[in-house]
Structures are given as structure tokens and as C-alpha cells.
Amino acid sequence: MSTPMLEIRNLRVQVEEKEILKGVDLVVPRGEVHAIMGRNGSGKSTLSYAIAGRDGYEITDGDVLLDGVSITEMSPDERAAAGLFLAFQYPIEIPGVATMTFLKAAMNAQRKARGEEELTTPQFMKEVRSASENLSVNREILKRSLNVGFSGGEKKRAEVLQMALLQPKMCVMDETDSGLDIDALKVVSEGVNKMRDGGRSMLVITHYQRLLEYIVPDRVHVFSDGRIVKSGGKELALELESKGYSSFDKVAGSVADGAAA
Amino acid sequence: MNIAIDDKVTSAEKTLLAQLAGREKALADSMLREYGLPSRKVEAYHYTDLKALLGQVPPLAGPDLPDSIQRTGMAGPDFAGSLKITIANGMVASLPEPAGGVSASEVSGSALGERKDVLVAMNRALVDRGLDIKISGKTGQILHLDWQLQGDAVHVATSVGLELEEGARAVVVETINGSDQAHLANLGSRARLGAGAELTHVIIDVSSKKVTRLHTVEYEIGRDAQLHNLMVNSGAGLSRTQVFSRFAGEGANGDFSGLNLVGNDQHCDITLDTAHGVANTTSTQKFKAVVRDRARAVFQGMIRVEPVAQKTDARMMVQGLMLSEEAQVLNKPELEIFADDVQCGHGSTCGELDRDSLFYLMSRGIRREEASAMLIRAFVEEVLDSVSDEQLHGELSAIVQAWLREGGDGVPAGKDAGK
Ligand SMILES: Nc1ncnc2c1ncn2[C@@H]1O[C@H](COP(=O)(O)OP(=O)(O)OP(=O)(O)O)[C@@H](O)[C@H]1O
Ligand SMILES: [Mg+2]
């Protein structure tokens, strides 16, 4: 069996001394797309931040392996250079940092970390042009400061644009669909699907089954109270849509009760 | 001003008194004897206790430059195509012929007016010959006053008086630089703007960290005149820039801005006293400081609105960015308003680099140092933004860049970041 792209083992994470992730186990094999669904506040974003290495997300137990290598001791930039990408649920606005300057700095930083040549300006411009055409990103917004004055949907598209430019091997997308209109959802999904090349893996966090009609997952996981309580095929998303989360809470509840006993 | 004098006379005070002996203007001598150098008990020097901070005072610069000084190849910044006057240790290398509405000459004594301030009094006592520059018409060329502190450590007192005639327009850049020695510079700059004149006045200190710079700037802004002031400091271990401005004619406008970029044990003080003395004048003050290591950046801004100065619009904004736990940003905005129909406001903020922004940039593969530098540049760019002259803007960005490089990995890691 080949090494999974992402392997999360019994991950426990505290934020401000409060335990949010309570033993997450998850394996995303190479080339597969997995979806995570779960109600508000169940810890999905916390999982994505812990994977990306955000400050203040203290791992108290467990491990995260990217392509067989533990990344928990790496800084966020090292994780990115190792091939990880997180599309933020709430992309950060950074006034005074030009979007194009940022894109070029990010692409070149990763190339440098991998010992590759830096991009020339014409090469860079060409890549940005073609990626923004693919994702129908209005290039006017790229002239602004990073994410500043972008609409909600534009921010999400810009995240996927970054992902397309950086070509990571593991993509974590945190509610990339929320805020996108119906047409944009289609365009962005097509863009994401183009990146499914058999080698690249994805973890898609969403509240909506609709997204999973466009980006069809290999597996669906239900997240509740800081852990995965059920996993299944893509039909699990449909089941969730009709039954809601409460039927799964019982499962989670019994696990929690068991742990407490 | 009744200040209990510290009975202990410091060695700096002793040397200064000796240097003042035999000088004509007695005020400096009597102020030093009576009060000593200003200590923290003097409100205007609350954060910059010169009595405690000023160590050795080097000998006064002689009338001749030491032979060892090469007048060529002195350190930048440089502005191609500018009208440049180099003044080394107070000596003017050569004066340009009057041309393009600019006429420069040497006059006896300091351009600074009398004021009960010991730095001003010392400047007036010690400056034998000052520069005097008259500007008429609109000059496109940058006038560059290149103050050099050269050779072994010296105490230099200099002054420049700028006179903009009615309707004149000019860009004047003063730079302070020189050898890596513990010079003491007491600089005076005075500008008088005639009706409708427009002056962009930039002061850049990139001198050695061993230098002490005491700098007094005076403005008198006439009717409908426009002043754009910008002060950028990355040099001098200890500096005090005090700016006294007077809005003397209706419709006068002054923008004051500054950037303190400090590290190590630097102490950099900018103190502004802005007096609106007639109706219908406006002023804005925008100051930023980036502080790393154990350095201190001080900003004191006083806006005075006199009873006759109705319809004054005065805004002050001060922001500090601290890059280390021991860094200090000390801000004291003050308003003294005696007119009722005015718009005045001030705000001051102080913080660290935004962690979320830093994480976002790093999550894209950008190293911490580079991400920090991007955020610092974004922070300071708000001040440099106002500089429309491209060459000047480029020089200033280069100074910021050099300062960032100087810090190297001195841009600190977050406490538990990127373990
Ligand atoms: N800094 C913090 N301090 C304390 N609690 C926090 C902090 N950040 C998140 N939490 C808590 O952790 C829990 C999980 O939050 P998280 O953002 O991971 O949820 P989520 O599953 O992504 O929710 P949503 O679907 O609304 O995006 C929430 O109860 C939240 O309030
Ligand atoms: Mg979330």
C-alpha cells in the first residue's frame, strides 16, 4: 500500500487551553478527494488551522503526516513548501500588500524552498493570466491590496486562484463554496476538478451537498464535537442532507459518554 | 517654568559650558547654569531626559576640515539632477551660483528665532555662519542640503534659513549622514512660506548610530501657503527633532508626517508644537514608528488653537509597531483649544505585527522574515504614500529596505510560532 497523502492520527488540539479537537483520525490516500461535513462549531476550521500550523493551536496528542512525513514541528511556510495548501474559510485582508506582489512572493518562495529557479516577471504574468481566465477571476481585483475590498465570493475565488498557481499536492478547502453564487460555484468546481490529476489529494470542508455534486468526493466524513463520528461514500452526504446532524450526535454522544465513563 | 535644579552638574553640561564661554549670546549659558540640560521634569522633554541621555560632548568642530576628509564619495542618499549643497562639519563646500529662482548665501548667526529652549539657545550661541536660501518662482529641481558629520567625533552647530517668496514652490531635502563617530549635531532649520507658497520639506537622518542629533525646525506658514513636511529617521543613536510651526495667514495648510525606524538602543524623539494663530487653517499630522530590540520611539504632538483661530481643522494620527517585547513606543498627543468653532481630533494606536496576517502569508510559503517585512513595508507605506516625487519616494523606500535588512533575522519570531 502506498503512503497516504495526509494521515491524521488521534489528533488532539487545544485553543486557549480549551480542547477543541478530541482525537481525530483521518487518512486521505494519494489522488483522493475527501469531504468533511459537520455542524457549526464542531471543529472543522480548527482542524484545518492545526494542519496548516497556526499559532496558538496546541497539539497535545497525535500526529499529522504529509506524504509520510510528520509536519507538526514545521512552521506554516515549511508546510506550504512541503506541498500543503489551505483555502481559508475567512481569507485575511491585508491593506498595503499588493495582491500581485504577494502572489509572486508566494510562488517564488515555494520555488526557492524546493531549490527551483525563481519565475521571471513575464512567466509569472502569464501564469496569473491563464489561471485567472480559467477561474474567471476579474483581474481588476488583483490590482488591489490583498483581499481588501474583495466581495465574499471574490475572496473565495482568489483562494482557489492561489491554489491553482501554487500547485500544492494536498489541498484543504474550508467552506470554499460558501459565498459563491451558483455560476461561480460551477466555475470554481471545474477549476478544482482540473487539479484532480490522480496524484493530488483534497480535503473539502462544506455544509452543502450541492458542492459535492460538482466536486464528487471519494469519501465523506461526519465531524461532531471535535472528532470524526462516521465515514462513508458520497451517499453519506445525501443521508446527512435528509436526516440532519442530530442522528449522528447520538453516535458522538455515546462515544463521549464512553470516554467519560 | 520653575524647575528644581539637579545639583549635580553632568560632564556633558560642564563641557557645553566650556564650549559656550566667550560666545556672544548669553541665554544658552545662563539656561545651562540655571536649569542644566532638560531632564524628565521638563514636560517637553518628559520622555527624552537629555540630562541623563547625553554622555560625552565631543570638541567643537574647528574652522577647517581635517585633511583626512575626502569631500568626494561621501555617503548617500543622493538625488540625481538635484541642486546639492554639501555642508561638512558646518562648512559649506561650495555654494551654487544663483539660478532657477534659488539663491544661496552664507550669513552670520543662526536662522532660529529666540526661544526659551536650551537646544535653540545653544544653536544660536554656537552657529557662526548659517546658510540662507531664498526661493522665488516654482523650482522643479530638488534642493538637497547634504549635512555631513565627518572625521573624528565633533560637536557641530549649523543652521539654514529658507525663505519662500510669495507663490514660490520648492522641494527641499535635508539629509544627515557621515562618519561612524559619536558626533553631536545641533541643527537648526527655519522655513518661512510667503503667501501662496508651497514647500515640501523632507528631513532624512541616516547618520551613524553613535551620533546624537538635536534638531530644531521652525515653520511660519503664510496666507494660503502649503507646507508638506516629512521626517524619516533611521540614523542617530539619540535624536530629538522639535518642530515649532506657526500658521500665520488664513488658508494656510500644513501636513506633518514622519517615520521613526529604530532598533538596538536607539532613542528617537519627534516633538511637534503646532500653533494655529489665525482663522481658517488646517493641519494634519501622521506619524509612524517601527521599533525593534530595546529601542524607543517618542512622539509628542501639541496642537494649539488660539481664540481667534476659528474654523481650524487639525488632525493627528500616531501609530506604533513594536517588533520586540522590550521595544517602546511612547506617544503623547495633546490639544490646547481656545476657539469654539474648530474640528480637531487625534488618535494613537500601538501594536505588534498582526498575527493573522502573518499566518496567512506564511501559509502560502512565505518565510516569516519576508512576511514580516511585507507587513512592515505596508505599515510605513501609508506615510511614504504622500510623497509624489518618484525619485524621492524611491530613495525613501530604499531607506526602509535597508533598515529591514539591517535587522536581518532581528524580526522576532512569535512566542510559540512555527515551532
Ligand atoms: N480562539 C479560540 N478560543 C476559544 N475557542 C475557540 C477559539 N477558536 C475557536 N474556538 C471554538 O472552537 C470550536 C470550533 O470552532 P471551528 O471554527 O473549528 O468550528 P467549525 O466547525 O469550523 O464551524 P463553522 O461551520 O461555523 O465554520 C467553536 O466552539 C469555537 O467557538
Ligand atoms: Mg469553520
XYZ file of C-alpha atoms and ligand atoms in Angstrom:
712
model
C 0.000 0.000 0.000
C 1.402 3.413 -0.925
C 1.899 6.175 1.663
C -1.278 8.229 2.145
C -1.048 11.900 1.187
C -2.452 13.001 4.509
C -2.642 10.978 7.651
C -4.014 12.325 10.891
C -3.548 10.156 13.943
C -5.506 10.687 17.139
C -5.081 14.459 16.893
C -5.917 16.433 19.997
C -5.730 20.207 19.828
C -6.263 22.915 22.407
C -7.037 26.517 21.677
C -6.622 28.853 24.606
C -6.499 25.888 26.917
C -9.805 24.568 25.663
C -9.751 21.214 23.931
C -11.400 21.560 20.525
C -10.140 18.510 18.635
C -10.632 15.365 20.655
C -8.823 12.650 18.790
C -9.213 12.999 15.031
C -8.248 10.037 12.866
C -8.276 10.559 9.137
C -6.469 9.094 6.137
C -6.629 10.722 2.699
C -4.897 8.463 0.175
C -2.975 9.871 -2.777
C -5.235 11.224 -5.511
C -8.430 11.049 -3.458
C -10.901 13.763 -2.543
C -12.452 13.571 0.902
C -15.224 15.755 2.262
C -15.848 16.789 5.846
C -19.301 17.880 6.936
C -20.373 18.893 10.391
C -22.376 21.463 12.207
C -21.191 24.925 13.175
C -18.582 24.936 15.893
C -17.784 21.225 15.638
C -14.086 21.988 14.968
C -13.664 21.738 11.193
C -11.780 25.008 10.818
C -9.756 24.179 13.890
C -8.670 21.006 12.135
C -7.684 22.945 9.028
C -5.695 25.501 11.043
C -3.977 22.782 13.051
C -2.930 21.096 9.799
C -1.612 24.418 8.439
C 0.266 25.218 11.667
C -1.450 28.296 13.008
C -0.070 29.924 16.153
C -1.880 29.036 19.332
C -3.274 25.718 18.110
C -1.537 23.488 20.551
C -1.255 19.854 19.651
C -1.477 17.913 22.899
C -1.509 14.475 21.332
C -1.343 12.693 17.990
C 0.373 13.469 14.711
C -0.175 14.867 11.232
C 1.762 13.325 8.358
C 2.026 14.800 4.894
C 3.179 12.267 2.361
C 4.553 10.144 5.178
C 6.422 12.966 6.947
C 5.288 14.458 10.240
C 4.653 18.171 9.796
C 3.664 19.146 13.327
C 7.085 20.615 14.090
C 7.182 22.618 10.851
C 6.366 26.323 10.520
C 3.435 27.225 8.234
C 5.749 28.242 5.385
C 7.634 24.957 5.605
C 4.360 23.069 5.420
C 3.389 25.082 2.338
C 6.734 24.365 0.719
C 6.162 20.682 1.510
C 3.020 20.859 -0.622
C 0.190 21.817 1.715
C -2.376 24.465 0.884
C -5.241 25.795 2.973
C -8.020 27.764 1.329
C -9.278 29.862 4.251
C -12.903 29.997 5.320
C -12.299 33.681 6.023
C -9.403 34.948 3.891
C -7.455 37.712 5.632
C -7.470 41.240 4.265
C -4.015 42.809 4.220
C -4.054 46.510 3.353
C -0.871 47.809 1.763
C 0.282 44.441 0.405
C -0.407 44.386 -3.318
C -2.065 41.167 -4.455
C 0.310 40.685 -7.373
C 3.365 41.294 -5.181
C 2.032 38.736 -2.748
C 1.312 36.125 -5.435
C 4.791 36.480 -6.863
C 6.414 36.345 -3.426
C 4.466 33.191 -2.561
C 5.236 31.406 -5.824
C 8.910 32.285 -5.695
C 9.273 31.474 -2.004
C 7.982 27.970 -2.616
C 10.127 27.510 -5.686
C 13.150 28.679 -3.746
C 12.391 26.328 -0.853
C 12.260 23.460 -3.352
C 15.520 24.567 -4.983
C 13.856 25.695 -8.201
C 14.550 28.801 -10.281
C 12.503 31.895 -9.481
C 9.912 32.935 -12.023
C 10.654 35.832 -14.310
C 8.043 38.573 -14.383
C 6.726 37.615 -17.843
C 6.443 33.945 -16.790
C 4.623 34.989 -13.648
C 2.241 37.293 -15.514
C 1.466 34.540 -17.974
C 0.623 32.065 -15.234
C -1.608 34.535 -13.434
C -3.374 35.432 -16.660
C -4.173 31.868 -17.589
C -5.194 30.832 -14.066
C -7.492 33.829 -13.662
C -9.083 33.139 -17.022
C -9.702 29.520 -16.021
C -11.389 30.575 -12.812
C -12.986 33.720 -14.284
C -11.329 35.888 -11.689
C -11.750 39.552 -12.520
C -8.187 40.749 -12.952
C -9.149 44.214 -11.742
C -9.286 42.899 -8.185
C -5.708 41.639 -8.479
C -4.586 45.255 -8.721
C -5.819 45.940 -5.196
C -4.337 45.199 -1.828
C -4.620 41.551 -0.866
C -8.290 40.659 -0.333
C -9.102 44.275 0.502
C -12.446 45.304 -0.923
C -12.973 41.859 -2.452
C -16.560 40.655 -2.205
C -17.169 37.447 -0.276
C -17.264 35.416 -3.474
C -14.228 37.176 -4.930
C -12.239 36.266 -1.853
C -13.119 32.590 -2.277
C -12.215 32.659 -5.959
C -8.935 34.341 -5.102
C -8.174 31.496 -2.691
C -8.685 28.953 -5.438
C -6.619 31.103 -7.799
C -3.746 30.949 -5.304
C -4.214 27.195 -5.060
C -4.062 26.834 -8.836
C -0.894 28.938 -9.002
C 0.879 27.178 -6.162
C 0.013 23.659 -7.347
C 0.070 22.011 -3.901
C -0.112 18.253 -3.513
C -2.552 18.438 -0.613
C -5.389 20.969 -0.764
C -7.528 21.717 2.264
C -10.541 23.841 1.345
C -12.505 25.277 4.223
C -16.004 26.197 3.039
C -14.728 27.478 -0.264
C -18.272 27.151 -1.603
C -19.968 29.424 0.905
C -20.361 32.882 -0.546
C -20.143 31.727 -4.148
C -23.110 32.281 -6.445
C -24.449 29.354 -8.480
C -22.425 30.155 -11.585
C -19.262 30.813 -9.619
C -19.704 27.518 -7.786
C -19.672 25.762 -11.125
C -16.633 27.618 -12.461
C -14.649 27.163 -9.271
C -15.576 23.470 -9.064
C -14.439 22.962 -12.640
C -11.170 24.652 -11.751
C -10.762 22.377 -8.753
C -11.665 19.298 -10.761
C -8.996 20.166 -13.318
C -6.496 19.914 -10.488
C -7.572 16.341 -9.764
C -4.796 14.590 -11.562
C -4.631 11.296 -9.740
C -1.713 12.401 -7.580
C -3.074 15.457 -5.818
C -5.338 14.966 -2.803
C -8.028 17.218 -1.398
C -9.912 17.676 1.813
C -13.090 19.649 1.231
C -14.953 21.115 4.193
C -18.516 22.084 3.364
C -22.030 22.452 4.702
C -23.698 21.792 1.378
C -24.311 18.637 -0.511
C -24.582 20.763 -3.668
C -20.822 21.286 -3.814
C -20.297 17.551 -3.682
C -22.367 17.163 -6.823
C -19.716 19.174 -8.626
C -16.651 18.013 -6.763
C -17.541 14.385 -6.247
C -15.734 13.041 -3.187
C -14.301 9.571 -2.745
C -15.196 9.609 0.936
C -17.378 11.702 3.230
C -16.688 12.141 6.949
C -19.085 13.491 9.526
C -17.477 15.731 12.107
C -19.031 16.233 15.516
C -17.655 17.672 18.728
C -14.012 17.548 17.695
C -13.833 14.188 16.037
C -14.979 12.142 13.087
C -18.058 10.167 14.058
C -18.932 8.488 10.805
C -17.346 7.929 7.414
C -18.809 6.602 4.196
C -19.113 7.042 0.450
C -20.578 10.060 -1.292
C -24.101 8.889 -0.487
C -23.435 9.789 3.165
C -23.739 13.451 2.170
C -27.250 12.780 0.880
C -28.168 10.977 4.053
C -26.975 13.967 6.080
C -28.987 16.311 3.905
C -32.200 14.421 4.621
C -31.662 13.421 8.261
C -29.602 16.348 9.614
C -26.820 16.047 12.144
C -28.843 15.048 15.177
C -28.873 11.345 14.351
C -25.066 11.455 14.312
C -24.876 13.394 17.561
C -26.162 10.260 19.270
C -23.196 8.377 17.929
C -20.891 11.152 19.083
C -22.678 11.355 22.402
C -22.248 7.674 23.083
C -18.548 7.859 22.237
C -18.163 10.863 24.519
C -20.113 9.139 27.284
C -17.975 6.108 26.862
C -14.818 8.196 27.149
C -16.108 9.958 30.231
C -17.135 6.753 31.987
C 8.998 77.337 34.436
C 10.281 76.606 37.901
C 12.363 73.550 37.892
C 14.301 72.436 40.857
C 17.786 72.174 39.514
C 19.584 68.937 39.941
C 22.579 69.920 41.991
C 24.746 67.513 40.101
C 26.262 69.103 37.011
C 26.871 66.389 34.431
C 30.081 66.095 32.494
C 28.185 66.913 29.283
C 26.941 70.118 30.886
C 30.448 71.037 32.009
C 31.848 70.578 28.516
C 28.984 72.516 26.964
C 29.508 75.406 29.377
C 33.188 75.464 28.499
C 32.332 75.493 24.800
C 29.895 78.371 25.307
C 32.422 80.502 27.180
C 33.118 83.704 25.333
C 30.157 83.325 22.976
C 28.054 86.398 22.476
C 24.593 85.103 23.186
C 24.313 84.668 26.907
C 20.970 82.867 27.083
C 22.395 79.417 26.489
C 24.994 79.903 29.158
C 22.508 81.166 31.731
C 19.940 78.472 30.886
C 22.513 75.756 31.270
C 23.734 77.228 34.533
C 20.264 77.765 35.893
C 18.439 74.649 34.725
C 21.035 72.350 33.247
C 20.120 70.167 30.297
C 16.415 69.391 30.294
C 15.529 66.381 32.390
C 12.283 64.443 32.530
C 10.894 67.089 34.876
C 10.627 69.463 31.928
C 7.382 68.481 30.302
C 8.523 68.988 26.716
C 11.389 66.572 27.403
C 9.436 64.142 29.505
C 10.428 61.070 27.508
C 13.820 62.365 26.429
C 15.811 63.169 29.503
C 18.811 64.836 27.905
C 20.482 65.288 31.248
C 20.581 61.532 31.652
C 20.953 60.547 27.999
C 23.634 62.914 26.746
C 27.004 61.400 27.573
C 30.301 62.811 26.387
C 30.246 66.003 24.345
C 32.954 65.953 21.641
C 35.079 69.052 20.907
C 33.596 71.799 18.771
C 34.302 71.445 15.069
C 37.152 73.707 14.070
C 37.010 76.252 11.289
C 38.826 73.884 8.921
C 38.013 70.362 7.924
C 40.621 67.769 8.843
C 42.841 66.954 5.851
C 41.838 63.345 6.008
C 38.337 64.120 4.766
C 37.660 63.325 1.193
C 34.918 65.572 0.051
C 34.025 63.204 -2.690
C 32.452 59.854 -2.144
C 30.579 60.844 0.976
C 27.732 58.539 1.808
C 24.286 58.997 0.199
C 21.350 59.363 -0.109
C 21.736 61.092 -3.418
C 19.263 62.611 -5.807
C 20.286 62.651 -9.428
C 19.722 66.018 -11.015
C 19.248 67.799 -7.689
C 20.815 71.078 -6.709
C 23.068 69.797 -3.955
C 24.837 71.749 -1.264
C 27.174 69.729 0.922
C 27.908 71.082 4.370
C 30.618 69.077 6.145
C 31.041 69.732 9.871
C 29.267 73.013 9.366
C 31.487 74.128 6.483
C 29.885 74.781 3.135
C 31.930 73.043 0.450
C 30.784 75.361 -2.308
C 27.751 77.484 -2.929
C 25.946 77.224 -6.243
C 25.530 80.298 -8.401
C 22.052 81.780 -8.103
C 19.914 80.078 -10.721
C 16.390 78.853 -11.323
C 14.961 81.054 -8.594
C 17.265 79.662 -5.904
C 19.862 81.862 -4.346
C 22.023 80.583 -1.508
C 24.410 82.556 0.625
C 26.135 82.403 3.972
C 25.050 84.770 6.690
C 26.308 85.305 10.201
C 24.425 83.680 13.060
C 21.666 81.111 13.284
C 18.364 81.315 11.446
C 16.463 80.121 14.507
C 14.476 82.705 16.433
C 14.969 83.291 20.130
C 13.175 80.753 22.268
C 13.419 79.618 25.828
C 14.741 76.224 24.915
C 18.272 75.240 25.674
C 18.843 73.488 22.323
C 17.738 76.576 20.439
C 19.765 78.820 22.722
C 22.881 76.708 22.187
C 22.331 76.671 18.436
C 22.048 80.463 18.401
C 25.154 80.786 20.520
C 27.307 78.363 18.566
C 26.409 78.951 14.914
C 28.849 81.451 13.445
C 27.746 81.230 9.862
C 24.473 79.795 8.649
C 23.045 79.066 5.245
C 20.430 81.377 3.882
C 18.395 80.320 0.890
C 15.887 82.423 -0.958
C 13.482 80.761 -3.330
C 11.312 82.552 -5.825
C 9.194 81.089 -8.577
C 8.499 77.416 -8.970
C 11.525 75.151 -8.948
C 11.197 71.672 -10.362
C 14.609 70.617 -9.137
C 15.112 69.075 -5.688
C 17.250 71.267 -3.448
C 19.396 68.841 -1.477
C 21.094 70.005 1.711
C 23.632 67.317 2.457
C 24.690 67.698 6.095
C 27.794 65.632 6.682
C 29.376 64.833 10.033
C 32.884 63.850 9.062
C 36.178 62.708 10.570
C 36.658 62.231 14.311
C 33.784 62.959 16.661
C 32.906 66.661 16.726
C 30.208 68.910 18.096
C 28.689 70.736 15.135
C 26.130 73.523 15.219
C 24.583 74.586 11.935
C 21.571 76.375 10.625
C 19.665 77.002 7.434
C 17.027 79.581 6.760
C 14.660 79.001 3.850
C 12.640 81.884 2.545
C 9.922 81.112 0.026
C 8.636 84.198 -1.632
C 5.011 84.699 -2.500
C 3.827 81.963 -4.825
C 7.132 80.103 -4.778
C 7.240 76.327 -4.910
C 10.130 74.073 -3.889
C 11.154 70.615 -2.741
C 13.908 70.757 -0.135
C 15.501 67.599 1.187
C 17.904 67.690 4.114
C 19.943 64.567 4.743
C 22.172 63.872 7.725
C 24.975 61.382 7.316
C 28.684 60.987 7.871
C 31.427 59.043 9.579
C 30.835 56.347 12.170
C 31.742 58.514 15.171
C 29.980 59.913 18.221
C 29.262 63.328 16.744
C 26.934 65.767 18.410
C 24.935 67.782 15.908
C 22.816 70.743 16.889
C 20.909 71.609 13.736
C 18.523 74.438 13.106
C 16.192 74.684 10.116
C 13.808 77.523 9.624
C 11.387 77.972 6.764
C 9.153 80.911 6.092
C 6.443 80.452 3.480
C 5.134 83.565 1.828
C 1.550 83.874 0.638
C 0.514 81.035 -1.638
C 3.939 79.367 -1.450
C 4.274 75.591 -1.403
C 7.147 73.814 0.310
C 7.844 70.105 0.502
C 10.424 69.767 3.249
C 11.924 66.358 3.906
C 14.477 65.603 6.607
C 16.244 62.263 6.452
C 18.624 61.082 9.158
C 20.715 58.089 8.174
C 23.736 59.013 10.266
C 25.749 56.594 12.397
C 24.088 55.062 15.448
C 26.821 56.721 17.520
C 25.566 60.168 16.590
C 23.416 62.441 18.739
C 21.267 64.785 16.700
C 19.428 67.673 18.292
C 17.368 69.364 15.650
C 15.045 72.329 15.864
C 12.748 73.097 12.943
C 10.685 76.250 12.706
C 7.948 76.995 10.200
C 5.985 80.087 9.571
C 3.212 79.450 7.099
C 1.688 82.439 5.392
C -1.686 83.023 3.806
C -2.840 80.198 1.524
C 0.592 78.620 1.746
C 1.074 74.859 1.816
C 3.667 73.006 3.789
C 4.342 69.280 3.340
C 6.752 68.109 5.972
C 8.195 64.617 6.217
C 10.841 63.360 8.627
C 12.401 59.943 8.265
C 14.820 58.731 10.902
C 16.730 55.513 10.837
C 20.031 57.028 11.937
C 21.441 58.561 15.135
C 21.556 56.680 18.405
C 19.896 59.566 20.168
C 17.834 62.141 18.373
C 15.449 64.866 19.277
C 13.656 66.678 16.498
C 11.475 69.514 17.674
C 9.223 71.264 15.233
C 7.607 74.594 16.029
C 5.060 75.714 13.469
C 3.008 78.811 13.279
C 0.066 79.243 10.961
C 0.249 82.951 10.342
C -2.103 83.563 7.423
C -5.639 82.447 6.663
C -5.942 79.487 4.346
C -2.555 78.115 5.415
C -2.225 74.358 5.411
C 0.452 72.107 6.878
C 0.871 68.352 6.646
C 3.387 66.914 9.049
C 4.436 63.329 8.794
C 7.204 61.144 9.945
C 8.671 57.745 10.234
C 10.910 56.559 13.026
C 12.665 53.303 12.203
C 14.696 52.311 15.213
C 16.462 49.340 16.696
C 19.158 48.318 19.174
C 19.362 51.020 21.858
C 18.284 53.924 19.699
C 16.165 56.666 21.183
C 14.341 58.806 18.694
C 12.097 61.678 19.699
C 9.914 63.797 17.450
C 8.132 66.609 19.234
C 5.719 68.877 17.405
C 4.235 72.128 18.536
C 1.705 73.412 16.065
C 0.097 76.776 16.697
C -2.931 77.889 14.754
C -2.860 81.628 15.211
C -5.413 82.822 12.635
C -8.777 81.614 11.365
C -9.293 79.034 8.590
C -6.131 76.982 8.700
C -5.703 73.224 8.525
C -3.077 70.811 9.714
C -2.652 67.055 9.627
C -0.098 65.047 11.497
C 0.625 61.464 10.619
C 3.468 59.744 12.398
C 4.527 56.148 12.498
C 7.234 54.297 14.312
C 8.613 50.807 13.862
C 10.656 49.717 16.832
C 12.708 46.611 17.396
C 15.180 45.401 20.035
C 15.298 47.730 23.043
C 14.787 50.927 21.080
C 12.453 53.767 21.975
C 10.414 55.960 19.653
C 8.861 59.055 21.158
C 6.203 61.209 19.618
C 4.763 64.252 21.290
C 2.336 66.338 19.340
C 0.791 69.519 20.608
C -1.891 71.310 18.650
C -2.701 74.791 19.913
C -5.677 76.673 18.629
C -5.722 80.310 19.661
C -9.007 82.104 20.424
C -9.062 83.901 17.058
C -8.358 80.707 15.113
C -11.955 79.779 14.291
C -12.589 77.104 11.653
C -9.307 75.405 12.384
C -9.158 71.818 11.193
C -6.403 69.839 12.878
C -5.938 66.076 12.818
C -3.292 63.964 14.431
C -2.664 60.269 13.957
C 0.132 58.341 15.593
C 0.801 54.653 15.106
C 3.490 52.478 16.546
C 4.560 48.991 15.578
C 6.599 47.091 18.122
C 8.679 44.187 16.928
C 10.058 43.050 20.245
C 8.941 42.829 23.815
C 11.408 45.441 25.003
C 10.616 47.907 22.228
C 8.949 51.069 23.437
C 6.614 53.429 21.660
C 5.782 56.500 23.698
C 3.086 58.742 22.285
C 1.701 61.877 23.797
C -0.845 63.757 21.716
C -2.110 66.998 23.236
C -4.740 69.501 22.251
C -4.979 73.010 23.610
C -8.041 74.605 22.076
C -9.231 78.099 22.849
C -11.571 78.615 19.898
C -15.042 77.054 19.794
C -15.737 76.503 16.111
C -12.973 74.031 15.299
C -12.515 70.456 14.148
C -9.735 68.727 15.993
C -9.025 65.098 16.528
C -6.284 62.773 17.464
C -5.821 59.067 17.615
C -2.974 56.854 18.545
C -2.533 53.124 18.276
C 0.266 50.840 19.160
C 0.634 47.157 18.491
C 2.572 44.230 17.168
C 2.535 42.691 13.719
C -0.881 41.222 13.071
C -0.633 37.502 13.743
C -3.453 36.504 11.430
C -1.875 38.376 8.534
C 1.482 36.826 9.302
C -0.050 33.335 9.377
C -1.906 33.919 6.132
C 1.251 34.988 4.306
C 3.304 32.157 5.789
C 0.654 29.603 4.909
C 1.452 30.480 1.279
C 5.089 29.544 1.753
C 6.486 32.989 2.510
C 9.158 32.832 5.210
C 8.481 34.631 8.470
C 11.159 37.282 7.877
C 9.839 38.084 4.431
C 6.221 38.070 5.579
C 7.120 40.437 8.423
C 8.976 42.699 6.025
C 5.940 42.788 3.718
C 3.705 43.820 6.595
C 6.171 46.420 7.874
C 6.512 47.919 4.406
C 2.722 48.067 4.140
C 2.593 49.828 7.502
C 5.124 52.510 6.599
C 3.948 52.957 3.027
C 0.949 54.864 4.339
C 3.333 57.635 5.348
C 5.533 57.468 2.233
C 2.441 57.421 0.040
C 2.138 61.168 0.277
C 5.480 61.642 -1.493
C 4.576 62.214 -5.112
C 8.118 62.780 -6.400
C 9.123 59.364 -7.740
C 12.837 59.725 -7.166
C 12.305 60.826 -3.592
C 9.823 58.042 -2.978
C 12.325 55.545 -4.359
C 15.115 56.828 -2.066
C 12.817 56.622 0.950
C 11.714 53.077 0.112
C 15.385 52.163 -0.182
C 15.984 53.501 3.331
C 13.132 51.374 4.656
C 14.502 48.370 2.798
C 17.995 48.970 4.188
C 16.588 49.244 7.680
C 14.735 45.961 7.273
C 17.895 44.270 6.013
C 19.915 45.719 8.884
C 17.553 43.933 11.269
C 18.155 40.681 9.392
C 16.645 37.964 11.476
C 16.083 40.545 14.173
C 12.456 40.464 13.121
C 11.379 38.318 16.013
C 9.501 35.073 15.939
C 6.215 34.950 17.766
C 6.416 33.381 21.170
C 5.193 29.986 20.145
C 5.173 30.481 16.397
C 6.286 27.906 13.926
C 7.715 25.505 16.447
N -9.523 31.205 19.821
C -10.492 30.441 20.336
N -10.706 30.432 21.659
C -11.664 29.659 22.198
N -12.482 28.888 21.485
C -12.303 28.856 20.161
C -11.304 29.629 19.508
N -11.373 29.397 18.197
C -12.376 28.520 18.021
N -12.932 28.197 19.196
C -14.081 27.298 19.399
O -13.779 26.064 18.827
C -14.962 25.477 18.331
C -14.727 25.016 16.925
O -14.596 26.136 16.057
P -14.370 25.944 14.494
O -14.163 27.302 13.927
O -13.302 24.950 14.286
O -15.756 25.367 14.035
P -16.264 24.957 12.579
O -16.602 23.554 12.617
O -15.287 25.377 11.563
O -17.596 25.822 12.475
P -18.280 26.541 11.192
O -19.038 25.506 10.482
O -19.191 27.542 11.817
O -17.205 27.171 10.396
C -16.049 26.530 18.479
O -16.807 26.216 19.613
C -15.299 27.799 18.678
O -16.039 28.696 19.457
Mg -15.297 26.754 10.060
